[in-house]
Amino acid sequence: MTIKILNSTVVRSAEAFKADIAIEDGIITKIERKSKTASADLLPEFEADEVIDAKGQYLLPGGIDVHTHFDMPFGGTVTADNFYTGTVAAACGGNTTIIDFAIQNKGETLKQTLDNWRKKSESKAVIDYSFHIALTDVTDNIISEIPDIISQGITSLKLFMAYKGSLMTSDETISKILAESGKLGFLTMIHCENGDEIERLSKELLSNGKTSPFYHALSRPVDAEESAVEHAIKMSSENNGNLYIVHLSSEGGLKHIKKTNSDKKRTFTETCPQYLTLSIDKYTETPNAPLIKGHKGNINLPPEFEGAKYVMSPPLRGKYNLSALWDGIKSGAINAVSSDHCAFNFYDQKTLGLNDFSKIPNGIPGVETRLYLLFNETIKEKHITINKLVDVFATAPAKLFGLYPKKGEINIGADADMVIFNPNKKLHIKRIKLHQDVDYCPFEGYKGKGTISYVIANGNTIVKNNAFCGVSGSGKFLKRNKFDPLCLQASSSK
Ligand code: URP
Ligand code: ZN
Ligand code: ZN
């Protein structure tokens, strides 16, 4: 299959220019720069199977969403999207690679965890994928397995300072893993919230009859994140670790991250679109959408339960945090924006916590809306530039997670993973137009600009005008390179 894309504006993390592009056998083989006003085909000798005139449109690298939860058991249920529906939604949202969390069951070896997640994904994923392993039961045997896991291309492990009684890990274990990450060359991803404090506050609130979703936010205050971020950074620096803080939500946490900026920076951070666009008042909003008639498990819910749609950890914060996080992206203190897509249906899954906020499965859908939200905040609110968008959406994640230069930037020799994005068409986010298999969208009604005309993955068109046209099981498992602490400093654009 060969494709020629004419007249698009190619956007990289450091520049943007008009060019004609050739794609052959899944690889970008030619990039011919042209002046803004030129329109003649600069690759006339290249006869492609498909020619796309992308005049007036952006050519962005395919998104790399390094934080998804597909087919994941959590809180007595399983996430709504599996590896087929989840990766179709990811593709329709302009992503060509995802990295999902393979959760270690208690007593399981890392090999067993990996086999389990490979079975879930193999015949289903429609875009390329990899896994982080989320460690929940660390013994000396598990630690001795890590070199083998790295040799299989799994170069990031996640640990939880929260979810006491299920996923939470002790400081002693976290320190050991951080030390291993520095020695062996992987990233230690940490969920930074103080699990003991959250448990204490939750019990107190529930015993006073404070059971609705709003109290989820009060049970997980900014302080619980801030102190955990500070502590994780301390443990990492004491153990020469490679630290990646997941889903940062607060200015308080960011303050500690900013202090770590230096040439030998080994602390990296992600935030998510929800923490950049939504705030704590979502927990007190009353229903804005009619009940979905005929939906399985449809029941008349109390209006205050609407907030369950936004129950995630960390929770949404006060508005002042939003601008602080945007500033963090601008300054480089925050390196990536991932979705943390962890979808649960409102009517028959979130309702598990109808009488107790602590039983509401944590997480929201977002893999399909990440690009739209980033783009609109870039253009409308001018929070960041289009180059910075590309960086946090694809390039920096590719570098941090061992996928660059094959993925993450439009370069000669790179995989032909890209999005043709029309910045002028109207955008109106509605659940019914999305492909995520979940009964609500937390960004319902969001209006702006920008639609995806094409998504090309490994040289094949898999999305055209919001219609998925790829193939189940066509995504391949990506063996990732070891973590390089200097990865964000190197550049090799062609
Ligand atoms: O609420 C969230 N974020 N659910 C997913 C699990 C996690 O902590 O990333
Ligand atoms: Zn987490
Ligand atoms: Zn997550």
GROMACS .gro file of N, CA and C and ligand atoms in nm, residues 67-69 72 101 158 160 163 191 246-247 270 313 339-342, ligand 3:
model
   52
   67HIS      N    1  -0.163   0.583   2.882
   67HIS     CA    2  -0.236   0.553   3.006
   67HIS      C    3  -0.381   0.514   2.975
   68THR      N    4  -0.400   0.384   2.948
   68THR     CA    5  -0.537   0.333   2.928
   68THR      C    6  -0.559   0.210   3.017
   69HIS      N    7  -0.686   0.185   3.043
   69HIS     CA    8  -0.725   0.065   3.118
   69HIS      C    9  -0.836  -0.004   3.041
   72MET      N   10  -1.013  -0.418   3.231
   72MET     CA   11  -0.945  -0.423   3.362
   72MET      C   12  -1.045  -0.445   3.475
  101PHE      N   13  -0.231  -0.076   3.114
  101PHE     CA   14  -0.175  -0.130   3.239
  101PHE      C   15  -0.216  -0.275   3.259
  158LYS      N   16   0.421   0.021   3.715
  158LYS     CA   17   0.346   0.118   3.796
  158LYS      C   18   0.326   0.068   3.939
  160PHE      N   19   0.124   0.189   4.320
  160PHE     CA   20   0.016   0.273   4.374
  160PHE      C   21   0.046   0.310   4.519
  163TYR      N   22  -0.533   0.340   4.706
  163TYR     CA   23  -0.617   0.220   4.700
  163TYR      C   24  -0.572   0.118   4.806
  191HIS      N   25   0.133   0.629   4.117
  191HIS     CA   26   0.006   0.695   4.149
  191HIS      C   27   0.028   0.760   4.285
  246VAL      N   28   0.209   0.974   3.747
  246VAL     CA   29   0.091   0.963   3.659
  246VAL      C   30  -0.019   1.059   3.704
  247HIS      N   31  -0.104   1.090   3.614
  247HIS     CA   32  -0.226   1.172   3.634
  247HIS      C   33  -0.218   1.278   3.744
  270GLU      N   34   0.293   1.333   3.399
  270GLU     CA   35   0.181   1.345   3.305
  270GLU      C   36   0.062   1.404   3.378
  313SER      N   37  -0.969   0.897   4.034
  313SER     CA   38  -0.866   0.928   4.134
  313SER      C   39  -0.735   0.960   4.066
  339SER      N   40  -0.482   0.998   2.858
  339SER     CA   41  -0.626   1.004   2.891
  339SER      C   42  -0.661   0.943   3.026
  340ASP      N   43  -0.586   0.843   3.074
  340ASP     CA   44  -0.630   0.760   3.187
  340ASP      C   45  -0.770   0.706   3.160
  341HIS      N   46  -0.790   0.660   3.036
  341HIS     CA   47  -0.921   0.606   2.997
  341HIS      C   48  -0.952   0.483   3.082
  342CYS      N   49  -1.054   0.493   3.164
  342CYS     CA   50  -1.091   0.385   3.254
  342CYS      C   51  -1.243   0.394   3.266
  497ZN      ZN   52  -0.508   0.500   3.536
   0.00000   0.00000   0.00000
